[in-house]
Coordinates of C-alpha atoms in Angstrom, one line a residue:
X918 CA 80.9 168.1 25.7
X919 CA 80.1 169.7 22.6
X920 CA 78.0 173.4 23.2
X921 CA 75.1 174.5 20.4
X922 CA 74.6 178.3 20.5
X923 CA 71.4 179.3 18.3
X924 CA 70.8 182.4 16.7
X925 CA 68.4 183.9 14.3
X926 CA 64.8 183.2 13.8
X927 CA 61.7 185.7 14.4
X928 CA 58.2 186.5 12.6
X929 CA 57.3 187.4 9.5
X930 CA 54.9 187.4 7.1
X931 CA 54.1 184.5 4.3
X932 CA 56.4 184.2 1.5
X933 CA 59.5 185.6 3.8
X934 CA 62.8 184.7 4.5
X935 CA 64.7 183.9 7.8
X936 CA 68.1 182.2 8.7
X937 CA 69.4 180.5 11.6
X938 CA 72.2 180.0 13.0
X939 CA 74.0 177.2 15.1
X940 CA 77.3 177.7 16.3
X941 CA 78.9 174.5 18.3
X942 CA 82.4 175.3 21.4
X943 CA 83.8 172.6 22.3
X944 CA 85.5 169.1 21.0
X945 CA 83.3 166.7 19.9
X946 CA 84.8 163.3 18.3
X947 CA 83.4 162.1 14.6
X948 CA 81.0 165.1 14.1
X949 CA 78.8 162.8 12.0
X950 CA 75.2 164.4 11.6
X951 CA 74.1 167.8 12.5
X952 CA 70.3 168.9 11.8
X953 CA 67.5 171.4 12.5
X954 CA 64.2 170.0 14.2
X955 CA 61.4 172.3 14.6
X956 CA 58.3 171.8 17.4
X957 CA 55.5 173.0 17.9
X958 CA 53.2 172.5 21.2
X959 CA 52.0 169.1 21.8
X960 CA 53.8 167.3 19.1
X961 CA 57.0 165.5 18.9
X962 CA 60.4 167.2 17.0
X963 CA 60.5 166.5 13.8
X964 CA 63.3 166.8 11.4
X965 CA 63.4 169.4 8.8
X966 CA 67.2 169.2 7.8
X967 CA 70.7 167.1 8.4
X968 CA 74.3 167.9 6.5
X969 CA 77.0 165.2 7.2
X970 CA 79.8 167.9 7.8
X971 CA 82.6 165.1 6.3
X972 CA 80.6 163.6 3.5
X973 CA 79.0 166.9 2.8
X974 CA 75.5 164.9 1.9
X975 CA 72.8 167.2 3.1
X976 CA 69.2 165.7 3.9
X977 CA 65.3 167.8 4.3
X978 CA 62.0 166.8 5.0
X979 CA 59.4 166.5 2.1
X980 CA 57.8 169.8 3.8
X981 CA 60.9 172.0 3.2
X982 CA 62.7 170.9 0.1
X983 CA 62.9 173.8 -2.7
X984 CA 62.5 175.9 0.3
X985 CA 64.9 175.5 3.0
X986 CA 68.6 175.3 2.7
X987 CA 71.3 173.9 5.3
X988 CA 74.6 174.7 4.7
X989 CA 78.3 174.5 7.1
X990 CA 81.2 177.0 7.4
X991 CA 83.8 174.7 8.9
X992 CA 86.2 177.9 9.8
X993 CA 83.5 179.6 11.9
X994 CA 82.1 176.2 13.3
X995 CA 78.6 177.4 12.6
X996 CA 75.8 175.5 10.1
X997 CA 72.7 177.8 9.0
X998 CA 69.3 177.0 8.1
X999 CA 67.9 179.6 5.2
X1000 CA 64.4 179.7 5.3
X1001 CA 62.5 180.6 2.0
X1002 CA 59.1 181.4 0.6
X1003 CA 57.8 180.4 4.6
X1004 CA 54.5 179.7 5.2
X1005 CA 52.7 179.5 8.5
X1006 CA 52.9 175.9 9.0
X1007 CA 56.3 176.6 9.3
X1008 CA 55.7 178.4 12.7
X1009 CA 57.7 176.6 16.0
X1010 CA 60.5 176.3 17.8
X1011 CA 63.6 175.7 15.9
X1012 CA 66.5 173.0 17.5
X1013 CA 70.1 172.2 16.2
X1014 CA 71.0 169.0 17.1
X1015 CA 74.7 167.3 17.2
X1016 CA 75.1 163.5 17.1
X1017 CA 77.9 161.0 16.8
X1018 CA 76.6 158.8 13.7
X1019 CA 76.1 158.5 10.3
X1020 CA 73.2 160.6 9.0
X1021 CA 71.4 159.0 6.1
X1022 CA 68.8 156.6 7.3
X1023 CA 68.7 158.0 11.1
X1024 CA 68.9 161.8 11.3
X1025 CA 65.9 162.1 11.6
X1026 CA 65.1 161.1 15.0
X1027 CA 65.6 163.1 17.8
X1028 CA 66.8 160.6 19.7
X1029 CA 69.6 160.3 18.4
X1030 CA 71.4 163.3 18.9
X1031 CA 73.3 164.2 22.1
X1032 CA 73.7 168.0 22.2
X1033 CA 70.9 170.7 21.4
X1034 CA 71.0 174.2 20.7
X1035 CA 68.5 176.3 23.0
X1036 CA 66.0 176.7 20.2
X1037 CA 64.6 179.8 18.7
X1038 CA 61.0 180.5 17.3
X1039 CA 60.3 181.5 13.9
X1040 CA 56.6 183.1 13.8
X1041 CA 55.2 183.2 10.5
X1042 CA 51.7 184.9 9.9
X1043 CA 49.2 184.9 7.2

């Protein structure tokens, strides 16, 4: 069973930085896809970034691209999400998500991942 362990996030003003931080404990066969969704109340997850650890192919949401970067450190098991130039739309709670598949074409549903991080909110204000 493969354990996500968040850190990071927080509230800043618009045009700010942030970066989060996912570290995954345990053993987890073909470590395909792992992403960041954000939510916010009373709307589904939705997908801001994927990175395909073994084909290094990273993936982001029209919302976030030029903005927000994922990356991997394979010697500290731990991907990131930098967050640049925020803006308050950005605002939620932020999820790492694990799953056993390829990433293009389905990372971004939630669904398909079997192992979440406990999420962290990133607050950005006006």
């Amino acid at each position: 069973q493969v354990q996500l362990v968040q850190s990071g996030g927080g509230s800043v003003q618009a045009g700010g930085s942030l970066r989060l931080s996912c570290s995954q404990s345990g053993w987890m066969e073909n470590r395909n896809c792992m992403a960041w969704f954000r939510q916010v109340p009373g709307k589904e997850r939705e997908g801001v970034a994927a990175i395909s650890p073994q084909a290094r192919s990273v993936y982001y949401a029209d919302s976030v691209k030029g903005r927000f970067t994922i990356s991997q450190d394979f010697d500290r098991n731990t991907i990131y999400l930098q967050l640049n130039s925020l803006k308050p739309e950005d605002s939620g709670m932020y999820f790492c998500a694990a799953g056993q598949f390829i990433c293009a074409g389905l990372w971004r549903s939630a669904s398909n991942y079997a192992s979440w991080g406990q999420g962290t909110q990133v607050t950005v204000s006006s």
